[in-house]
Coordinates of N, CA and C in Angstrom, one line a residue:
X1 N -15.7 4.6 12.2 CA -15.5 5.3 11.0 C -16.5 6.6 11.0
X2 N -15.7 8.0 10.4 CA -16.8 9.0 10.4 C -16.8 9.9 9.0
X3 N -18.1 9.7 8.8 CA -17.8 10.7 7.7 C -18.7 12.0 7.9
X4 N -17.9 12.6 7.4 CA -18.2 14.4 7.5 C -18.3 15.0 6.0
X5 N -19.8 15.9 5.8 CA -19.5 16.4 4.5 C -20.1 17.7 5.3
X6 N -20.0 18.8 4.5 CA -20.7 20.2 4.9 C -20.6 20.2 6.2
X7 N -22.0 20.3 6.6 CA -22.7 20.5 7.9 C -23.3 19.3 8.5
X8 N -22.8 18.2 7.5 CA -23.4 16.5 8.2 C -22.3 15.9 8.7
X9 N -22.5 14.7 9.8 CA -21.5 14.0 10.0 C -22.4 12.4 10.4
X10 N -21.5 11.4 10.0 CA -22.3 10.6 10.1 C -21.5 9.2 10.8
X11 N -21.7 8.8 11.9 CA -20.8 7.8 12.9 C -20.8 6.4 11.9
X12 N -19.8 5.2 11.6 CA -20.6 4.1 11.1 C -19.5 2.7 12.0
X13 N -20.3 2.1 12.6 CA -20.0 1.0 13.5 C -19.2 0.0 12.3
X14 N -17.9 -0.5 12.8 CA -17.6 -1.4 11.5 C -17.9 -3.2 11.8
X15 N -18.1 -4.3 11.3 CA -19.0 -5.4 12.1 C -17.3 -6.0 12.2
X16 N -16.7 -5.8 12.8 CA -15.6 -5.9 13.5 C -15.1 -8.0 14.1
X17 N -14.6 -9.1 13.4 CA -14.5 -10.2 14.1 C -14.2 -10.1 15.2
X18 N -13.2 -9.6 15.4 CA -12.3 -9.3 16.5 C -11.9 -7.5 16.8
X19 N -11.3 -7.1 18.0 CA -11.2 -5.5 18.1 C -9.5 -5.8 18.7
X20 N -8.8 -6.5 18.2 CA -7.4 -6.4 18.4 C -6.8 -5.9 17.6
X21 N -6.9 -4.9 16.9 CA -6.4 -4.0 15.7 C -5.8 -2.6 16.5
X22 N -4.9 -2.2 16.0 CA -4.2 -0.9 16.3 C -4.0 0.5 15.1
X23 N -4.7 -0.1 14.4 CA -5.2 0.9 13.1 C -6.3 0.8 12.2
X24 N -7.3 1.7 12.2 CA -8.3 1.1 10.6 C -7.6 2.3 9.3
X25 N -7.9 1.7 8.6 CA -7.1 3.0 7.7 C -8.4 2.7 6.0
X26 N -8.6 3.5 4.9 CA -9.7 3.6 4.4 C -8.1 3.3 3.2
X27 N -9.5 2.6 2.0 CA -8.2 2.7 0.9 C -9.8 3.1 -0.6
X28 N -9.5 3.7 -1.8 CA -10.5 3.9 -2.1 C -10.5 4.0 -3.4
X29 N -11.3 3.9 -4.5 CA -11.6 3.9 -6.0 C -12.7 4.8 -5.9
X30 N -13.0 5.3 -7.6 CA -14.2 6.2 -8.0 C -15.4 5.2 -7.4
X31 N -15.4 4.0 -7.7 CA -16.2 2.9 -7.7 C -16.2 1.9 -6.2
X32 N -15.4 1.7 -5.0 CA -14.9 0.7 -4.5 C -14.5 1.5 -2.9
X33 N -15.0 1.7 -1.9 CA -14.3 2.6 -0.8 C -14.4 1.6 0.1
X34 N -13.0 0.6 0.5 CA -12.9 0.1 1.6 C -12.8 0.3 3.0
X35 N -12.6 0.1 3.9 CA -12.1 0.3 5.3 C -11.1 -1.4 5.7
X36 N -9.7 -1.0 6.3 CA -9.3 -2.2 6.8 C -8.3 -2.0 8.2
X37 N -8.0 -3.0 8.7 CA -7.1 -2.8 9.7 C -6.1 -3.6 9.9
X38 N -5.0 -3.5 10.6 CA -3.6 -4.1 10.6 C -4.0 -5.4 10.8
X39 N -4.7 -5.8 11.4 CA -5.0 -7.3 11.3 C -5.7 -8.2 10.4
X40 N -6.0 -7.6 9.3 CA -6.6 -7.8 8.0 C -8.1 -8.0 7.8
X41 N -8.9 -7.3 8.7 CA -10.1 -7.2 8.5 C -10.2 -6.1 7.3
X42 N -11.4 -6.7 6.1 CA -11.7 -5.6 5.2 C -13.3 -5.8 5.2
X43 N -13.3 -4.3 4.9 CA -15.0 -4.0 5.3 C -15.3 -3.0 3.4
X44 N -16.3 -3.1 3.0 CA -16.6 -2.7 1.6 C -17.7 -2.0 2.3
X45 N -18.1 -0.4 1.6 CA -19.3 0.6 1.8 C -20.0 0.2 1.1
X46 N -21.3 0.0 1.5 CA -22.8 -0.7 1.2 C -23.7 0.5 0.6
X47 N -23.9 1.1 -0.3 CA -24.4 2.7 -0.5 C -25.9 1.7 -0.3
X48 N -26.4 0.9 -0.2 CA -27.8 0.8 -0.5 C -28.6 0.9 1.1
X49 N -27.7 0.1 1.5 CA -27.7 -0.2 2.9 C -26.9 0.9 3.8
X50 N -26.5 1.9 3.5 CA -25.5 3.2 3.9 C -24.7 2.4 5.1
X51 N -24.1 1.7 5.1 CA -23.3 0.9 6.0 C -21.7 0.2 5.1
X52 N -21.2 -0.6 6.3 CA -19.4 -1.2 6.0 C -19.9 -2.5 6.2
X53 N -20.0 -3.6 5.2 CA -20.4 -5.0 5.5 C -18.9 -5.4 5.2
X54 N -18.5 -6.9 6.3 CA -17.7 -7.9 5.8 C -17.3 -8.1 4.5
X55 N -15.9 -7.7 3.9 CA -15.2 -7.9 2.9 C -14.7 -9.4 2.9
X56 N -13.3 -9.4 3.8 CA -12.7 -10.6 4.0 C -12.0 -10.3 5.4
X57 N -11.9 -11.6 5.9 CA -10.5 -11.8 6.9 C -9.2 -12.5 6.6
X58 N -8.2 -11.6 6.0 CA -7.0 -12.1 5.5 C -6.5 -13.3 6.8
X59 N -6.9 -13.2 8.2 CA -6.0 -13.9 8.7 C -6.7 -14.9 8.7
X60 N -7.9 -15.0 8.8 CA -8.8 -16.7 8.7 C -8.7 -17.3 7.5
X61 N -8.4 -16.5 5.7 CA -8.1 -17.1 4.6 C -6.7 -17.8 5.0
X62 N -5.4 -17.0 5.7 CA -4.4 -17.5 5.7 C -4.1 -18.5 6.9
X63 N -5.2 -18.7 7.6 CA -5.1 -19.3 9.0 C -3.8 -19.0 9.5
X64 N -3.9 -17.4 9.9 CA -2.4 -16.8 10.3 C -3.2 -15.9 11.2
X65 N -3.4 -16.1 12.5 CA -3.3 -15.5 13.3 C -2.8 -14.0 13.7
X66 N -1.9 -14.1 13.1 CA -0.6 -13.0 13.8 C -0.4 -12.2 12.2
X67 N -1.2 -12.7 11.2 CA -1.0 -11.3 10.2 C -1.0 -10.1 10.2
X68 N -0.2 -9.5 10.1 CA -0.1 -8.2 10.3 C 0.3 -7.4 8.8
X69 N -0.9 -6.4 8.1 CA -0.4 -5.5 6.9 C -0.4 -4.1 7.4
X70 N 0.7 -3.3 6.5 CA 1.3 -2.5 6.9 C 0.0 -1.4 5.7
X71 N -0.6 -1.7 4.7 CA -1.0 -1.2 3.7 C -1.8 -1.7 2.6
X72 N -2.9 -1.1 2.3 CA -3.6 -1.5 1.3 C -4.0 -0.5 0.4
X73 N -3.7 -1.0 -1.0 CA -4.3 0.0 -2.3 C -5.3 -0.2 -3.5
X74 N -6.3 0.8 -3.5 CA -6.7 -0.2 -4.8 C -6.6 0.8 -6.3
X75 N -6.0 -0.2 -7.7 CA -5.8 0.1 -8.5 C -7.0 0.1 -9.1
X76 N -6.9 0.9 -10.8 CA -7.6 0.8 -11.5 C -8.6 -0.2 -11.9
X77 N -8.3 -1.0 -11.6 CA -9.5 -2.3 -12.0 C -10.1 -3.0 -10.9
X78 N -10.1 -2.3 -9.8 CA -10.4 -2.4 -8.6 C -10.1 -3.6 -7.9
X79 N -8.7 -3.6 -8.1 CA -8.1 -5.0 -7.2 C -7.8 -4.4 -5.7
X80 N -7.8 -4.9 -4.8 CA -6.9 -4.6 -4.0 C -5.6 -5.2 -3.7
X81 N -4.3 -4.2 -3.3 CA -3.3 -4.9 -3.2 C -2.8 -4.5 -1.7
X82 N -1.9 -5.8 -1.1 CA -2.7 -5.4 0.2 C -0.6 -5.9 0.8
X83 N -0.1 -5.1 1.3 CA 1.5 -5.3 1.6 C 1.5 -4.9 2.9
X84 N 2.0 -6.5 3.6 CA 2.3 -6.7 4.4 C 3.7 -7.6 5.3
X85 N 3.4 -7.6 6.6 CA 4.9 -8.5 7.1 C 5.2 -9.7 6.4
X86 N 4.6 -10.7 5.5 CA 4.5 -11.9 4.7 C 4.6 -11.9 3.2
X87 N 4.8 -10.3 2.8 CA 4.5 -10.2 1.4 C 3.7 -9.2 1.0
X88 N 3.2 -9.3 -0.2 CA 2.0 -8.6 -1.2 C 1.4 -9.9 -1.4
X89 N 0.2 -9.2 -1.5 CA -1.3 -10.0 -2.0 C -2.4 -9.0 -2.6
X90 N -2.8 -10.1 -3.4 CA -3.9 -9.7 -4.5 C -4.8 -10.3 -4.0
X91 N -6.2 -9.0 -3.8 CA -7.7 -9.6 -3.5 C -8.4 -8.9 -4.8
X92 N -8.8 -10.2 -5.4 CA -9.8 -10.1 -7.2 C -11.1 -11.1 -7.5
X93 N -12.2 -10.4 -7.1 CA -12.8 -11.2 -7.8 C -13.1 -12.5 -6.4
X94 N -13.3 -11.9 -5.1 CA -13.2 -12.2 -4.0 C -12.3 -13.9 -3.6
X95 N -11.1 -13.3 -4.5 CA -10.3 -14.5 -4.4 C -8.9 -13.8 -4.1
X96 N -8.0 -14.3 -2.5 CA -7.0 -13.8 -2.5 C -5.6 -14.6 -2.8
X97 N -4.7 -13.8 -3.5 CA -3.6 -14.3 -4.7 C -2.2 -14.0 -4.1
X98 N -1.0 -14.5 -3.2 CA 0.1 -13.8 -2.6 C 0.9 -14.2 -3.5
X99 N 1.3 -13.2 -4.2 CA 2.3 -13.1 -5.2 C 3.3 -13.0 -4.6
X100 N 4.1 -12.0 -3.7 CA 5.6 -11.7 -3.2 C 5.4 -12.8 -1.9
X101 N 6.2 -13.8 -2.3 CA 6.2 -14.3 -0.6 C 7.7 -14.4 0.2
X102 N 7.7 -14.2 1.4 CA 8.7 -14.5 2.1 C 9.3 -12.9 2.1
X103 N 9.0 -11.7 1.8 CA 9.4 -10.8 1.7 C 8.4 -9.5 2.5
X104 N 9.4 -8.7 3.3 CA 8.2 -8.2 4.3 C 7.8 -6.9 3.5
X105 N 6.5 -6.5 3.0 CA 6.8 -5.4 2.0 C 5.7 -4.1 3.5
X106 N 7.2 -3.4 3.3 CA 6.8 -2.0 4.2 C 5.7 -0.9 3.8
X107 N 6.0 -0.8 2.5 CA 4.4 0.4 2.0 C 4.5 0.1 0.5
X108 N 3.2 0.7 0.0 CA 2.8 0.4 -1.5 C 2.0 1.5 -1.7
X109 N 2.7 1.9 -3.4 CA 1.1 3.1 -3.4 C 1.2 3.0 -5.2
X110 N 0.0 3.7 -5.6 CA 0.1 3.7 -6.9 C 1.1 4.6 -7.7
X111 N 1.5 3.7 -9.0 CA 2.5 4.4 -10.1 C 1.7 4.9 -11.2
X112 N 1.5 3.9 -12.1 CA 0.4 4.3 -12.9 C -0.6 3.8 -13.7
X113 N -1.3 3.6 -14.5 CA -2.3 2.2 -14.7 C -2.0 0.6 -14.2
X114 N -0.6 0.3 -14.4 CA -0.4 -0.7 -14.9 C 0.7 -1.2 -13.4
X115 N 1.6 -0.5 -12.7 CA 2.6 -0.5 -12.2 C 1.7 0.2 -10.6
X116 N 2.5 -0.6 -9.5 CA 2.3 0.0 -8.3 C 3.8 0.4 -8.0
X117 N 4.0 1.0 -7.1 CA 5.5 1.1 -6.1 C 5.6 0.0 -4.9
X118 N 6.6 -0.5 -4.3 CA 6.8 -1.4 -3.1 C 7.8 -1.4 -2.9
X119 N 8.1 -1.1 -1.5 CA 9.1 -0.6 -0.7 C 9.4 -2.0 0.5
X120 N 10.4 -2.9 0.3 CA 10.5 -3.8 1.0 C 11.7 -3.8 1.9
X121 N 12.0 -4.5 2.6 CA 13.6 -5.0 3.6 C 14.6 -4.3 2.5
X122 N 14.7 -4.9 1.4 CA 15.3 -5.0 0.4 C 15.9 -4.4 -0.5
X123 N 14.7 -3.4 -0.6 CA 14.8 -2.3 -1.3 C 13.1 -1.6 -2.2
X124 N 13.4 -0.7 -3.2 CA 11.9 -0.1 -3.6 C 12.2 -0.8 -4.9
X125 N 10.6 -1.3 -5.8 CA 10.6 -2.0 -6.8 C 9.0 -1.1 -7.3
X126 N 9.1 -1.9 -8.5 CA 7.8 -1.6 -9.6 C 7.2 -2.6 -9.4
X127 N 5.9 -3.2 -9.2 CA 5.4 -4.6 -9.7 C 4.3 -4.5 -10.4
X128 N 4.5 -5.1 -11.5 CA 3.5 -4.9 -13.0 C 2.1 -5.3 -12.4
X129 N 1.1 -5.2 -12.5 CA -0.2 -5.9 -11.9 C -0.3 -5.9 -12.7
X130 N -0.3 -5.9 -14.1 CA -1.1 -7.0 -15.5 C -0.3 -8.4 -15.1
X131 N 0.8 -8.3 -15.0 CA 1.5 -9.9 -15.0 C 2.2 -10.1 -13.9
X132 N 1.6 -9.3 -12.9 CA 2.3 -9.8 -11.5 C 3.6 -9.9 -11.2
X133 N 4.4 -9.5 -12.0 CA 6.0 -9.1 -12.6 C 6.2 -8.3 -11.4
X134 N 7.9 -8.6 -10.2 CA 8.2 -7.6 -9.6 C 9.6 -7.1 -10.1
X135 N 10.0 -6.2 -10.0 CA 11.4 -5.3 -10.3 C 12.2 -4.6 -9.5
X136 N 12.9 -4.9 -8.7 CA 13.2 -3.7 -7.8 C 14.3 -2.5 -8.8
X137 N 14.1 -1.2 -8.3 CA 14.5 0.1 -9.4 C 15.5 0.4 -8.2
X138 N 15.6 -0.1 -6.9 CA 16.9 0.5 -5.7 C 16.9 -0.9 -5.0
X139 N 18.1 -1.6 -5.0 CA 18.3 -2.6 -3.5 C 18.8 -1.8 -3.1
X140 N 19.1 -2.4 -1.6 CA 19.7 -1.2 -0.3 C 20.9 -1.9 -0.2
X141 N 22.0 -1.8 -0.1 CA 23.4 -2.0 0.5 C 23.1 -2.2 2.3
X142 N 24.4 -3.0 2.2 CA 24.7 -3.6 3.4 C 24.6 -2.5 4.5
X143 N 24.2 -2.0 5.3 CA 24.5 -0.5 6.2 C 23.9 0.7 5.7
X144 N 22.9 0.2 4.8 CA 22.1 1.5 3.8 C 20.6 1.0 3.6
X145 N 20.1 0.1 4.7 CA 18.8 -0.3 4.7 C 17.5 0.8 5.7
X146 N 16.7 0.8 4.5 CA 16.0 2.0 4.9 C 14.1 1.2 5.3
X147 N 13.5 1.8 6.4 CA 12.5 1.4 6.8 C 11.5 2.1 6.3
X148 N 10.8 2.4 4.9 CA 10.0 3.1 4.3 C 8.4 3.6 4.9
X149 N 8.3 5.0 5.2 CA 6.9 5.4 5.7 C 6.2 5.4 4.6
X150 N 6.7 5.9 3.7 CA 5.3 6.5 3.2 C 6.5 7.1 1.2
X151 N 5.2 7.2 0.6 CA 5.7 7.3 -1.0 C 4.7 8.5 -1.5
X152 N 5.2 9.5 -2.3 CA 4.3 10.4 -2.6 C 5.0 10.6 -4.3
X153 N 4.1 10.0 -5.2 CA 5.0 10.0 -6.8 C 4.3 11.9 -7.4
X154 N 5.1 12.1 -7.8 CA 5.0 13.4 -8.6 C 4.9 13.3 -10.3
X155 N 3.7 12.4 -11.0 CA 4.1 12.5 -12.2 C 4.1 13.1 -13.4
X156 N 3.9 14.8 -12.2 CA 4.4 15.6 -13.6 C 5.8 15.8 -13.9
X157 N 7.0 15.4 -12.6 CA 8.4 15.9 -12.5 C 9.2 14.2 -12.1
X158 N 8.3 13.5 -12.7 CA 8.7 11.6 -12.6 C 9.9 11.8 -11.2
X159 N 9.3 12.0 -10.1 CA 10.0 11.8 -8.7 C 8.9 11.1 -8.0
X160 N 9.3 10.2 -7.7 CA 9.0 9.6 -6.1 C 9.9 9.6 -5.0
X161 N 9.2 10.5 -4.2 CA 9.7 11.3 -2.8 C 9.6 9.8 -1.7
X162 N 10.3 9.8 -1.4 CA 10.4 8.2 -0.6 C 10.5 8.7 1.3
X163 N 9.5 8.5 2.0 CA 9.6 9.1 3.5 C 10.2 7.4 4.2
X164 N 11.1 7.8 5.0 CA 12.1 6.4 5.8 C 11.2 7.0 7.6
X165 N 11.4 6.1 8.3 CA 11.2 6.1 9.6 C 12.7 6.1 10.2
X166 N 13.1 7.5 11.0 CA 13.8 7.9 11.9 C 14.9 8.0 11.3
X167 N 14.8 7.9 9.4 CA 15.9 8.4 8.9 C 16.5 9.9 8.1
X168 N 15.6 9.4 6.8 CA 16.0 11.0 6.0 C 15.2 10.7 4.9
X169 N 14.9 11.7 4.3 CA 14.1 11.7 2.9 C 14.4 11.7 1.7
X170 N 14.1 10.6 0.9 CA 14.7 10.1 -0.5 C 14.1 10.2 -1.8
X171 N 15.0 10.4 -2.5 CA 14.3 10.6 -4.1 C 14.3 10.0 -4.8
X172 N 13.7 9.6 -5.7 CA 13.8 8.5 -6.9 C 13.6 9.1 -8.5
X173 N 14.6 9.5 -8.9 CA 14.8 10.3 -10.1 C 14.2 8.9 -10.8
X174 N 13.3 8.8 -11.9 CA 13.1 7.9 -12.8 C 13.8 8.2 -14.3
X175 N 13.8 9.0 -14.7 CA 15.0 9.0 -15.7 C 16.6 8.8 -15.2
X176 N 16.6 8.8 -14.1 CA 18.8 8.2 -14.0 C 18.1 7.4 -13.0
X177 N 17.4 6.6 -12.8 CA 17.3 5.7 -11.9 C 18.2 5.3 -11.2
X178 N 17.9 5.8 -10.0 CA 18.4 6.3 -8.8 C 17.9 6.9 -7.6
X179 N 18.3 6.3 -6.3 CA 17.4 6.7 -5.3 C 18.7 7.5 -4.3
X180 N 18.3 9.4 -4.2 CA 19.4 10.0 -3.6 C 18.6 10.6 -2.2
X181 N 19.6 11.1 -1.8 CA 19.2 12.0 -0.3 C 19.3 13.4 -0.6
X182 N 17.7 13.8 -1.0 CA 18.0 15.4 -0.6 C 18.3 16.0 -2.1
X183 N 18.1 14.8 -3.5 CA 18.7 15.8 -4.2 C 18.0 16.0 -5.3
X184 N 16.6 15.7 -5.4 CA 16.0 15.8 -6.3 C 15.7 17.5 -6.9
X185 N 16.0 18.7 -5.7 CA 15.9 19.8 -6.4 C 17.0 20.8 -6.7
X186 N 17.9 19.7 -6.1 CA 19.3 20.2 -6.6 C 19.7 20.6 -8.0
X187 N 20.8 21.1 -8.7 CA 21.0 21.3 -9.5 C 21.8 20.3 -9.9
X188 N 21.5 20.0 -11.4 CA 22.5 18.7 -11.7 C 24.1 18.5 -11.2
X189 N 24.8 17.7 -11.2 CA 26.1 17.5 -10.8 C 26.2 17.7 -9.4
X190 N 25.1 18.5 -8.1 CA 25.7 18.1 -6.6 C 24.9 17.1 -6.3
X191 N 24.9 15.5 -6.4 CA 24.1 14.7 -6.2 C 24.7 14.5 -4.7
X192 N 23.9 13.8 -4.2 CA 24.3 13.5 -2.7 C 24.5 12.1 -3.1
X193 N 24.5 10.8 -2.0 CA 25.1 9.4 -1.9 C 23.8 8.8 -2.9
X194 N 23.9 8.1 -3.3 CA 23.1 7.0 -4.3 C 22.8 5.8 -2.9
X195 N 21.6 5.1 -3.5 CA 21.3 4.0 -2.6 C 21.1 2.9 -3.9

């Protein structure tokens, strides 16, 4: 891990169980700056100690070996929610909670206090984090299943811009709920296909 401010840079060794990981990626709060990797190591910034100590090992809690998350976020109350090939899970209060199971969730990002986004096999949904409530707002049709990269919400113009892997770029109008190709800056009435 490196951080860089001005004219400083500063190397930080992470205490690593294992180094069979293929990504570290940072997830972060005003209050809370993690580091984690696809195989579920999480590491918390120690400001006292200027170091990354041991968070958790998602795969030794789940005695799952072969866990693999695609993404981790943390919300306002400093949960982390953490969406992977098995599901979503909640780490609170150093206790982890898998609410979605059996469902492989591809990316997650925040909506807005109360609501995250999650983009699964299945389709893109809301899930309430007060009550752990999921909703999907698009299933995907049979021959219209999309592999979600990445989510960028716009909430001054209520669009979530939806990025697919090796496909095409999607919109999610939240007033006509609806997820289109290409048509969120269109003018009304030339919509493209609905998903």
């Amino acid at each position: 891990m490196l951080r860089i401010s001005e004219n400083d840079f500063r190397r930080y060794n992470l205490p690593y169980n294992t180094t069979d990981n293929y990504f570290t990626r940072i997830a972060y709060h005003p209050e809370l700056l993690v580091v984690y990797t696809n195989n579920g190591q999480f590491f918390t910034y120690d400001e006292v100690y200027d170091s990354f100590v041991p968070l958790a090992d998602i795969r030794q809690l789940l005695q799952n070996e072969f866990f693999n998350l695609n993404r981790a976020i943390i919300d306002r109350d400093q949960r982390i929610w953490i969406g992977s090939m098995d599901g979503l899970f909640k780490w609170e209060n150093d206790r982890l909670d898998w609410i979605l199971k059996e469902t492989h969730v591809q990316h997650i990002a925040l909506y807005d206090d109360s609501s995250i986004f999650v983009a699964t096999t299945q389709g893109v949904g809301l899930m309430d984090t007060e009550k752990n409530e999921f909703t999907y707002i698009c299933r995907y049709q049979v021959n219209n299943e999309l592999e979600v990269s990445g989510f960028l919400y716009d909430p001054a113009t209520e669009l979530l811009w939806v990025g697919t892997i090796s496909s095409r770029l999607l919109c999610y109008k939240k007033r006509r709920h609806h997820l289109s190709e290409n048509t969120c800056g269109r003018a009304a009435g030339t919509a493209g296909p609905h998903y």
